[in-house]
Short mmCIF file of C-alpha atoms in Angstrom, two decimals:
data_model
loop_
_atom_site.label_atom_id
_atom_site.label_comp_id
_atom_site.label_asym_id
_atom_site.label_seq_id
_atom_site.Cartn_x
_atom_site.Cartn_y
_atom_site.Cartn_z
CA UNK A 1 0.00 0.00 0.00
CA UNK A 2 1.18 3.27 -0.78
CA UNK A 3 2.16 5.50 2.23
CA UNK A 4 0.36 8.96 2.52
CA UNK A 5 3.33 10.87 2.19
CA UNK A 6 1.67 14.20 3.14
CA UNK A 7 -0.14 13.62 6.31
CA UNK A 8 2.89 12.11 7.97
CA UNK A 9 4.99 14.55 6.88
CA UNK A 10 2.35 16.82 9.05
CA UNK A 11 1.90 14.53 11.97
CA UNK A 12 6.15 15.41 12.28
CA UNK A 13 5.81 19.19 12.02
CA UNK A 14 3.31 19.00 14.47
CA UNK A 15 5.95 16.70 16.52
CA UNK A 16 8.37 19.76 16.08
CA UNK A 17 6.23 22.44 17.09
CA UNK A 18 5.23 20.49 20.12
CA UNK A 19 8.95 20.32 20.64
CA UNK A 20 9.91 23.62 20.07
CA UNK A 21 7.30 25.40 21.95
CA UNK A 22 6.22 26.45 25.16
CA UNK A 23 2.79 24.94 25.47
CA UNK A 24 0.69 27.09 27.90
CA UNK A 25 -2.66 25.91 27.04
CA UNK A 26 -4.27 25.12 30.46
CA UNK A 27 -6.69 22.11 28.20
CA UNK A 28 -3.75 20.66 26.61
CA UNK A 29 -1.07 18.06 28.11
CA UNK A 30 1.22 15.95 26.43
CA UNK A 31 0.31 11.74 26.55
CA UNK A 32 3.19 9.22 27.00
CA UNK A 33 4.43 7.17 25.19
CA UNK A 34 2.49 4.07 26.15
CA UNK A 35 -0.67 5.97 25.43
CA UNK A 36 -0.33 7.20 22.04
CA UNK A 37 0.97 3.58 21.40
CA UNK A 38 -2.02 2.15 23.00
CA UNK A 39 -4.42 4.43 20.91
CA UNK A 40 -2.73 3.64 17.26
CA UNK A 41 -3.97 -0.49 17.93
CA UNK A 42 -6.07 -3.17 16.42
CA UNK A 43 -8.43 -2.73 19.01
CA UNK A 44 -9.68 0.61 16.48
CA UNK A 45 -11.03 -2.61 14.17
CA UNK A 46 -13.42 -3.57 16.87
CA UNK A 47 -17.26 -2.67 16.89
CA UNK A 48 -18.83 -2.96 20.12
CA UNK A 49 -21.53 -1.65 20.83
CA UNK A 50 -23.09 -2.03 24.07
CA UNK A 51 -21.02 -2.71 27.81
CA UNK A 52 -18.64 -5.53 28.93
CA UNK A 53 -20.53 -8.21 28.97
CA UNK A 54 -23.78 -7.55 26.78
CA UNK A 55 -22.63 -6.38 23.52
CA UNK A 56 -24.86 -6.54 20.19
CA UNK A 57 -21.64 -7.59 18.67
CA UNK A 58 -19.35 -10.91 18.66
CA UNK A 59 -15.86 -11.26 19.62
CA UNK A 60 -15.71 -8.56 21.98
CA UNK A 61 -13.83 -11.10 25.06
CA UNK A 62 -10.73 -9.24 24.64
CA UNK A 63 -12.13 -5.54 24.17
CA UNK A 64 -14.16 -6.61 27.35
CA UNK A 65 -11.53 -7.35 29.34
CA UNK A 66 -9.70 -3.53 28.55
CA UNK A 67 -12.90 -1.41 29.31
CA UNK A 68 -13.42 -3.48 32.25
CA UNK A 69 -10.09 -2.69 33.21
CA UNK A 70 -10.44 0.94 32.58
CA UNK A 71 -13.40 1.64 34.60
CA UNK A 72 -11.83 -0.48 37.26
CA UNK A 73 -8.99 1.95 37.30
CA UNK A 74 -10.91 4.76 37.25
CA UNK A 75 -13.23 3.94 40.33
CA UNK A 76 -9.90 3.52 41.93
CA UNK A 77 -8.31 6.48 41.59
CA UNK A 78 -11.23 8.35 42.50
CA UNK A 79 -13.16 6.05 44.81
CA UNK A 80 -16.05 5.89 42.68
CA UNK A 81 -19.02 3.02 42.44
CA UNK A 82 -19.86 3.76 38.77
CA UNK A 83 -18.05 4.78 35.85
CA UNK A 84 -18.63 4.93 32.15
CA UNK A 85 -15.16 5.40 30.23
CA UNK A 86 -16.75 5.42 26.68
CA UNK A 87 -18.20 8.92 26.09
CA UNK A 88 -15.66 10.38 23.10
CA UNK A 89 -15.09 13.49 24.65
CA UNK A 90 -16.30 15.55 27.79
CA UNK A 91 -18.92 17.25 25.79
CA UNK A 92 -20.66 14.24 25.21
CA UNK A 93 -20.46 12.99 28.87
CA UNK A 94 -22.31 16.28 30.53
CA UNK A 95 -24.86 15.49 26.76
CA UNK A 96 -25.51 11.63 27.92
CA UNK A 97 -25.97 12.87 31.99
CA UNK A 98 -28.37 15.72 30.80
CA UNK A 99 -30.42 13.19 28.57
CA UNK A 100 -30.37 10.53 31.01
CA UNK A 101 -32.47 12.94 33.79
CA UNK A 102 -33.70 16.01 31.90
CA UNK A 103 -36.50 16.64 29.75
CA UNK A 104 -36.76 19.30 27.07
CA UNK A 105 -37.13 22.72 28.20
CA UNK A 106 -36.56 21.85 32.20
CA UNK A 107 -34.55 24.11 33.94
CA UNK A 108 -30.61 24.24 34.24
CA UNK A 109 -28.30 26.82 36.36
CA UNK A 110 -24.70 26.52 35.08
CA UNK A 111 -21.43 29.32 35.51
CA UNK A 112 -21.98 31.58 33.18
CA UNK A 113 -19.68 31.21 30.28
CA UNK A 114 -18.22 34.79 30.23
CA UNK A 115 -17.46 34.04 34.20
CA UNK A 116 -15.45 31.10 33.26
CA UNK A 117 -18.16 28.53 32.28
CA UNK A 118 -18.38 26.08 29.92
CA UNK A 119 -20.21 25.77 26.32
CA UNK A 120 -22.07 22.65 28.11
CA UNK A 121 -23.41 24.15 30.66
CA UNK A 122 -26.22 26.40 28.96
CA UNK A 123 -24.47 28.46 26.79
CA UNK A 124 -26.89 29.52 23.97
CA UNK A 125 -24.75 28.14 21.35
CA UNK A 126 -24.90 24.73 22.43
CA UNK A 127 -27.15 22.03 22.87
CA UNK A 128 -27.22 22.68 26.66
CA UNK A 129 -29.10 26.49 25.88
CA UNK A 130 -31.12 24.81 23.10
CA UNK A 131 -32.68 21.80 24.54
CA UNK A 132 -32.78 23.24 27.83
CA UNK A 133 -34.03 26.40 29.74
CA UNK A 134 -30.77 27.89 30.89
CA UNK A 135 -30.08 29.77 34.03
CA UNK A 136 -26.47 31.30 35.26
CA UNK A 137 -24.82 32.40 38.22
CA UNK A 138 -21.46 33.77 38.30
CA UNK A 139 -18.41 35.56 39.94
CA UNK A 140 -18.10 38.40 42.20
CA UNK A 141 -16.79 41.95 40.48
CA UNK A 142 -14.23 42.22 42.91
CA UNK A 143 -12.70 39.11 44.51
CA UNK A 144 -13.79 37.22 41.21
CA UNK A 145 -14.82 34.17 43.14
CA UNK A 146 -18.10 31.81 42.62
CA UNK A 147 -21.30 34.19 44.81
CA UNK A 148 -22.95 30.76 46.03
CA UNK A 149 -25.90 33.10 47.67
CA UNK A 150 -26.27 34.40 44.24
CA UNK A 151 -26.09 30.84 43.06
CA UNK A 152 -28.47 30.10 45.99
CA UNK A 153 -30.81 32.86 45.47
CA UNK A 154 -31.15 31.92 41.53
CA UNK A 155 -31.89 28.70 42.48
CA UNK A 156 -34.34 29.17 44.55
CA UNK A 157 -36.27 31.35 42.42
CA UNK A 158 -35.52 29.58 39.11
CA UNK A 159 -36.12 25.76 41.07
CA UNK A 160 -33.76 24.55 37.99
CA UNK A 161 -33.80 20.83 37.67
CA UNK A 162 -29.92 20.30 37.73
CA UNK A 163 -27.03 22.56 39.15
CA UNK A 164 -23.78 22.56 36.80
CA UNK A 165 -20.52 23.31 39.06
CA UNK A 166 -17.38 23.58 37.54
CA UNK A 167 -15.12 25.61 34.83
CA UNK A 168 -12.83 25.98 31.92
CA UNK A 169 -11.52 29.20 33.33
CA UNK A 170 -11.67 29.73 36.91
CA UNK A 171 -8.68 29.40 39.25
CA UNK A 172 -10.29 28.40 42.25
CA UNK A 173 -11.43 25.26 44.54
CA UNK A 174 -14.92 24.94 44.66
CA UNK A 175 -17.25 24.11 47.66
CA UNK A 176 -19.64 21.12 46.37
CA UNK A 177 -20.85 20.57 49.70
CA UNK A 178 -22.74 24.16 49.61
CA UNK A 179 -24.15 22.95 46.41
CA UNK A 180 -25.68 20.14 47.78
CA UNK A 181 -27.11 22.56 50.45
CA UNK A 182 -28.76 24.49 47.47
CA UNK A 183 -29.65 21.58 45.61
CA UNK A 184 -31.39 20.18 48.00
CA UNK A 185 -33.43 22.94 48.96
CA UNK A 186 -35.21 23.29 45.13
CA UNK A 187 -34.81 19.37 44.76
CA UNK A 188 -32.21 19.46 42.07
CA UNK A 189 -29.68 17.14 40.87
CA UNK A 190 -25.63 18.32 40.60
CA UNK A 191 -23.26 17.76 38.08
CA UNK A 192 -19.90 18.52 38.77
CA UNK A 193 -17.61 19.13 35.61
CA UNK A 194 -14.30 18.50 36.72
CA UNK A 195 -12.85 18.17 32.98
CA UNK A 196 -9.81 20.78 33.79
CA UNK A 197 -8.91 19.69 37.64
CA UNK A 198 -9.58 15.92 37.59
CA UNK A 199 -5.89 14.95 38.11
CA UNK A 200 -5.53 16.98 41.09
CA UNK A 201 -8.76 15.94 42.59
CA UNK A 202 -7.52 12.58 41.83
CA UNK A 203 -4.72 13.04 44.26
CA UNK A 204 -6.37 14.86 46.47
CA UNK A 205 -4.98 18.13 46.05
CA UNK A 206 -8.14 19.89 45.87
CA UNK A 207 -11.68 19.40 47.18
CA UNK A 208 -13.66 16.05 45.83
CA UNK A 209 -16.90 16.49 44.56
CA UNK A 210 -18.03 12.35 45.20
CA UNK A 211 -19.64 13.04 48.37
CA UNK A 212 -21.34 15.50 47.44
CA UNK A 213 -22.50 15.64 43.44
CA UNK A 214 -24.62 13.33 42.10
CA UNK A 215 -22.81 13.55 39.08
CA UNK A 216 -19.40 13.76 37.79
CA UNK A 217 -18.20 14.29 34.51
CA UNK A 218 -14.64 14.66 33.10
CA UNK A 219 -12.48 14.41 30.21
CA UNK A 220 -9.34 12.00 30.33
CA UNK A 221 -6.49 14.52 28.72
CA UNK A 222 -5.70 18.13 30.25
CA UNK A 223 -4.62 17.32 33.86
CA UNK A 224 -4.68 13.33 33.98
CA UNK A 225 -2.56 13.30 30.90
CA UNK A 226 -4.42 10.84 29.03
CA UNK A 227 -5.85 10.69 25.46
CA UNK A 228 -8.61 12.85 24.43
CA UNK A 229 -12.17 11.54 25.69
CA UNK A 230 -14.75 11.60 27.94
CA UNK A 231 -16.23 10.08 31.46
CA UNK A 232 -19.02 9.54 33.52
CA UNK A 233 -18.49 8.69 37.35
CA UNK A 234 -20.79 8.43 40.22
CA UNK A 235 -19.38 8.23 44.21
CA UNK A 236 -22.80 5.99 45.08
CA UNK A 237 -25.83 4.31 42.80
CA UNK A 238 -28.74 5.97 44.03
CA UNK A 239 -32.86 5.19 43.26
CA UNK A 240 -35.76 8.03 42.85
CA UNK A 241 -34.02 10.77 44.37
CA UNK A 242 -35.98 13.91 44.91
CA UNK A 243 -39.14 11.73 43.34
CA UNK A 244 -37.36 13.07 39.33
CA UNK A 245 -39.33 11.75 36.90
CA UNK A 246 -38.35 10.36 33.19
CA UNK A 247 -40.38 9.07 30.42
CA UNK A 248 -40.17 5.65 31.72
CA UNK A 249 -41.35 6.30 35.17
CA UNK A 250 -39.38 6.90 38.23
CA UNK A 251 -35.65 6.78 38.34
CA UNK A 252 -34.89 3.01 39.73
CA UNK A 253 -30.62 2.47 38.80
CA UNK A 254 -29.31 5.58 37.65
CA UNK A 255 -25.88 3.38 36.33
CA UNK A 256 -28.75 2.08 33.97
CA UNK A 257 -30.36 4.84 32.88
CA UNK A 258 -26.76 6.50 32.38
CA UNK A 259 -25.11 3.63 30.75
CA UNK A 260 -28.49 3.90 28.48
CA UNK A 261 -28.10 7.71 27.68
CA UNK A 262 -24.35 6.99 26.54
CA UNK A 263 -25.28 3.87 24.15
CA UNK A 264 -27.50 3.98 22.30
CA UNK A 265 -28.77 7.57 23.71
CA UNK A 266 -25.81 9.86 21.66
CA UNK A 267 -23.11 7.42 20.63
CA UNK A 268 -22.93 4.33 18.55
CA UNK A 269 -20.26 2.11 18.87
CA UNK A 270 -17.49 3.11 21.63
CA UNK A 271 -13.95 4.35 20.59
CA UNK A 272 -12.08 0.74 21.77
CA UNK A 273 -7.97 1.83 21.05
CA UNK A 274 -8.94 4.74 23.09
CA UNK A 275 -10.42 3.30 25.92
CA UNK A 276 -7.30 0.71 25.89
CA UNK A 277 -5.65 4.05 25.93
CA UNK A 278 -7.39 5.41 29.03
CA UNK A 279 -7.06 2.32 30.84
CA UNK A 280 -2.72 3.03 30.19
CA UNK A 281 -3.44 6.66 31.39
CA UNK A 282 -5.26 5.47 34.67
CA UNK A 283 -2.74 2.71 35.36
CA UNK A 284 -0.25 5.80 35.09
CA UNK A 285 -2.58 8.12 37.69
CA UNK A 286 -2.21 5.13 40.29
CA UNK A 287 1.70 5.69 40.47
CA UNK A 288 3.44 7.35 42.73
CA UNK A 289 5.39 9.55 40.06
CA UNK A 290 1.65 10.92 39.14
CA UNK A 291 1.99 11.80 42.86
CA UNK A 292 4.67 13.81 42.47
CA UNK A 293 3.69 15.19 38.87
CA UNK A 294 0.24 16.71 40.13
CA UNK A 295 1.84 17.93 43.34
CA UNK A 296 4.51 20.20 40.92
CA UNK A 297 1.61 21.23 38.75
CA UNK A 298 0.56 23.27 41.95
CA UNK A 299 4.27 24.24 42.55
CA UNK A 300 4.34 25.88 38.48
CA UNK A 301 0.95 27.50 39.03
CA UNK A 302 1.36 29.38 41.60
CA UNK A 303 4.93 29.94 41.41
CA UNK A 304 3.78 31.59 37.81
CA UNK A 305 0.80 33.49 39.18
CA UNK A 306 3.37 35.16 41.81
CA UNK A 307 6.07 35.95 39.16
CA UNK A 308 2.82 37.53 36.83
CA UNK A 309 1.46 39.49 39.76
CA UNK A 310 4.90 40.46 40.66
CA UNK A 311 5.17 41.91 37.32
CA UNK A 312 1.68 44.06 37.75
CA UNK A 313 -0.83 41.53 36.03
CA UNK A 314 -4.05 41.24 37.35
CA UNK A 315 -4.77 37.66 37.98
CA UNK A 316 -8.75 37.12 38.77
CA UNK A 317 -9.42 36.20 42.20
CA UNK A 318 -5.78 37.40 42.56
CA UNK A 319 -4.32 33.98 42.34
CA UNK A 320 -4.53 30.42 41.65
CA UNK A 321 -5.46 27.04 43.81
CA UNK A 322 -5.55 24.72 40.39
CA UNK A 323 -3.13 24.41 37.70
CA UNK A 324 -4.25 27.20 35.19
CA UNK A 325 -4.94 31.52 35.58
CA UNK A 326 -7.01 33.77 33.85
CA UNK A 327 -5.62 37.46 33.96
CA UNK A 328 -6.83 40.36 32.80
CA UNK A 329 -4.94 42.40 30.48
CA UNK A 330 -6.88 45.83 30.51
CA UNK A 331 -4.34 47.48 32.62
CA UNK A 332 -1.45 46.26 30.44
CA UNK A 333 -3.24 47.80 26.79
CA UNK A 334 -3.50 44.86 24.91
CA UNK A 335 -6.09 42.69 23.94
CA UNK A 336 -6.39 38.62 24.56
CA UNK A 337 -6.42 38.15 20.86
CA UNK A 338 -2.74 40.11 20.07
CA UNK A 339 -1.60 38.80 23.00
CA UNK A 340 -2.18 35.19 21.75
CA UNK A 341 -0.52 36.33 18.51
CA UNK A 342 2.37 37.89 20.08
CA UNK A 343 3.04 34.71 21.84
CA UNK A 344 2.22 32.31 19.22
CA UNK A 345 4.89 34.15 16.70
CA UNK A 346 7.57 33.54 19.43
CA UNK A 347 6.80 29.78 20.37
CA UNK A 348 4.58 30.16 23.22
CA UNK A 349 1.30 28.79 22.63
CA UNK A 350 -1.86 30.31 24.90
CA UNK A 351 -5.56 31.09 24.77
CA UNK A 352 -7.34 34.48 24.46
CA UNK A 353 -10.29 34.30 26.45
CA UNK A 354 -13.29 36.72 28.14
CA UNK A 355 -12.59 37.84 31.74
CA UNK A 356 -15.27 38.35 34.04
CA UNK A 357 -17.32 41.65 32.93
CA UNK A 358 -15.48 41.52 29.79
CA UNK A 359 -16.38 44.79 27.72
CA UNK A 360 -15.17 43.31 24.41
CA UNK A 361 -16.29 40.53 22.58
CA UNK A 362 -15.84 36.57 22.64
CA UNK A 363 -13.65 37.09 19.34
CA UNK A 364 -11.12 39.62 21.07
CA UNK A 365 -11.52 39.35 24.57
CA UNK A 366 -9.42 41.51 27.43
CA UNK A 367 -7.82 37.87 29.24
CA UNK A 368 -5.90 35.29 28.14
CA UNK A 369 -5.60 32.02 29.97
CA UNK A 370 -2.61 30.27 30.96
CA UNK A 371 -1.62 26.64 32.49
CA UNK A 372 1.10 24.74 33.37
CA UNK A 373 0.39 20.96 33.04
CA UNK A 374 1.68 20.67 29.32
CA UNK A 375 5.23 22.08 30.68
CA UNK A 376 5.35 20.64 33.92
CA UNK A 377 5.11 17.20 32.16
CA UNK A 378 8.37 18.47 30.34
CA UNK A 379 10.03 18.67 33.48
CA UNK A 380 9.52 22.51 34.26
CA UNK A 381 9.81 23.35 38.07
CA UNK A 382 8.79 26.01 39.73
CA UNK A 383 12.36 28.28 39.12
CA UNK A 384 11.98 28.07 35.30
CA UNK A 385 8.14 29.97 36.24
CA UNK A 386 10.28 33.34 36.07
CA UNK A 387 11.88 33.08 32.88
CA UNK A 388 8.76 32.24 31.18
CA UNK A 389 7.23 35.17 32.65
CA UNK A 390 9.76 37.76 31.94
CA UNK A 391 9.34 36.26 28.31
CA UNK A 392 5.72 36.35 28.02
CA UNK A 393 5.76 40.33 29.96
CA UNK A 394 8.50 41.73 27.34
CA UNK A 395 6.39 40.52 23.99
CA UNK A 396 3.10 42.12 25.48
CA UNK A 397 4.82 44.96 26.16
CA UNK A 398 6.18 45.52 23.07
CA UNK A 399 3.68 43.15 20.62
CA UNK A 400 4.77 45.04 17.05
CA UNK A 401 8.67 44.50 17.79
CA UNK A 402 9.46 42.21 14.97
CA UNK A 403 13.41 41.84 16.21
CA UNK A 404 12.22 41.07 19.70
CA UNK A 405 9.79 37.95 19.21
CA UNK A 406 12.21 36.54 16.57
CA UNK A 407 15.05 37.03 18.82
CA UNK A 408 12.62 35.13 22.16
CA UNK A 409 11.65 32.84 19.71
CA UNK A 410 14.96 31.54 19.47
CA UNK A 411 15.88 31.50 23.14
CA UNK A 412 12.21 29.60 23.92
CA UNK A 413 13.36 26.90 21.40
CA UNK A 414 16.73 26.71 22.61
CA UNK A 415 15.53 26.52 26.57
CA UNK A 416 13.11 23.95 25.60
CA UNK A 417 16.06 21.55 24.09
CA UNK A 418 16.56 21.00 27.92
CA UNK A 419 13.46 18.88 28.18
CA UNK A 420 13.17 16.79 25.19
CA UNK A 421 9.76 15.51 24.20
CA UNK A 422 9.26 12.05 22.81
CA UNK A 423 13.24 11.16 21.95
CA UNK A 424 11.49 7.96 21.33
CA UNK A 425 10.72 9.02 18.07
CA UNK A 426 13.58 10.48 16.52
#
């Protein structure tokens, strides 16, 4: 068969740029080895639709065996009694939770997305503000941290059917046991979306949601490093809470009715290499160097968010307790989108995004957001934090100096020779 020349040769400039780069993207991490290896396999040849054990497809014994052994994993490192590993993506796990107890047009209260929300959890634009009536609570102006009496008040007005918690840009623990408290009060279910911190909560670095949520979605890459997908867990099976109702009658096994909404509810047959590939990610999380990794992920956050504030950024809520930042670049005179051009042209890769009370729009924003889990996986520690600072502060400061980001981009690449990335391949 004739090799297709062209994509590979693109698959290795994206191995260079990877490379070469400072990858600042709090959503993006970089797999081993084992993973990738485990996701390019024959197991990609394999329908199966259904679970371990009752598929509507033959020879699945050995496909069995490796989702079994992922969502054994998984309830490990978290302590949960249910998990589904095959949603493709965390998009489509909060999609299969929201089908599996809501019916068109009930009532959801999700973080707004301009606060630091998520597209999933009632943005307008998305199936989650199209299928459903959408509510939003949000930050506070001035310490930029969740207002759970807002959250509180909304909810007791709105009586929304499910509470989203959790972020794509918000720097802060969050308090899932006050959720509950609300929930409960206006009978509500809670979904907590830890997509971006699940590999700290996974070592318990930051507060668990498994007592407390009823739900709890994630996806497998950014912070636990594995290949890009999606989960369901719960901490306990529970029956007819709150007396919800479905079209089939009162909730009995909510694993069921889950496990249902996944297959055949929005996804056809499940994405086998890459649960294989999951399962190698999870057996990874149970290690004690995982330990160690997620524990300097907190060391190169907030050793970055001191150097930035040092520096005279304005960081919102003023600091970090995860692994990413959002900060505001008003004061500094430059917009999120040139300041994600700036950096881009000299090797540092990073998102524009809106900041709380943002008074531009989605497409230039005032923020951009920052993490450190793709280069603490290089082998970053906290006393490189500094350098990459002083290197992100002189190109915003000086964005149309064509001498100067030519001149960084060549240090970046030649500090980043320090901490190879996949020697493996050449």
């Amino acid at each position: 068969m004739q090799r297709d020349q062209q994509i590979f040769d693109l698959i290795g400039q994206e191995l260079q740029r990877q490379r070469h780069g400072i990858e600042l993207i709090a959503s993006e991490n970089f797999t081993s080895l084992q993973v990738m290896q485990a996701m390019g396999n024959v197991m990609t040849n394999k329908y199966a639709e259904g679970y371990p054990g009752r598929r509507y497809y033959a020879g699945c014994e050995i496909v069995d065996q490796s989702e079994q052994l992922a969502i054994d994993r998984a309830k490990q490192i978290f302590g949960a009694a249910y998990v589904n590993v095959q949603p493709h993506s965390g998009a489509q796990a909060n999609a299969a939770v929201m089908l599996a107890i809501l019916q068109p047009g009930d009532k959801i209260l999700g973080l707004d997305l301009s606060m630091g929300g998520h597209l999933t959890h009632g943005s307008a634009v998305n199936y989650s503000g199209k299928l459903y009536q959408p509510h939003f609570y949000g930050v506070n102006k001035e310490t930029g941290l969740v207002e759970y009496d807002k959250m509180e008040e909304i909810a007791n007005r709105e009586k929304p059917k499910l509470i989203v918690c959790g972020a794509s840009a918000y720097s802060r623990d969050w308090d899932y046991k006050r959720i509950r408290q609300i929930a409960d009060q206006v009978g509500a279910f809670v979904l907590a979306d830890i997509a971006h911190p699940a590999g700290l909560i996974a070592k318990g670095l930051l507060n668990s949601p498994f007592a407390h949520c009823h739900f709890v979605t994630t996806t497998t890459h950014k912070t636990l490093r594995g290949p890009r997908g999606g989960m369901i867990m719960m901490g306990a099976d529970f029956e007819n809470p709150f007396g919800l109702k479905t079209p089939k009658g009162e909730i009995r096994m909510m694993s069921s009715l889950i496990d249902t909404a996944v297959f055949p509810g929005i996804q056809g047959g499940p994405l086998e290499h890459v649960i294989a590939a999951k399962a190698v990610s999870f057996f990874e999380i149970l290690s004690d160097d995982y330990t160690v990794y997620a524990n300097q992920i907190l060391k190169n956050a907030q050793a970055m968010a001191k150097s930035f504030v040092d520096k005279g950024y304005q960081i919102i809520s003023g600091g970090t307790d995860n692994h990413l930042m959002l900060i505001d670049l008003r004061n500094k005179n430059i917009s999120g989108k040139k300041a994600e051009q700036v950096l881009v042209q000299a090797d540092i890769t990073a998102n524009k995004n809106m900041v709380p009370f943002d008074d531009k729009s989605a497409f230039i924003t005032s923020g951009i957001r920052l993490g450190v889990p793709a280069i603490t996986t290089r082998g970053l520690k906290e006393e490189h934090m500094g350098q990459i600072v002083d290197w992100v502060d002189q190109l915003l400061m000086d964005a149309d100096n064509e001498t100067l980001i030519k001149g960084i981009r060549g240090e970046v690449n030649n500090f980043m020779k320090q901490f190879p990335l996949y020697p493996e391949l050449g």
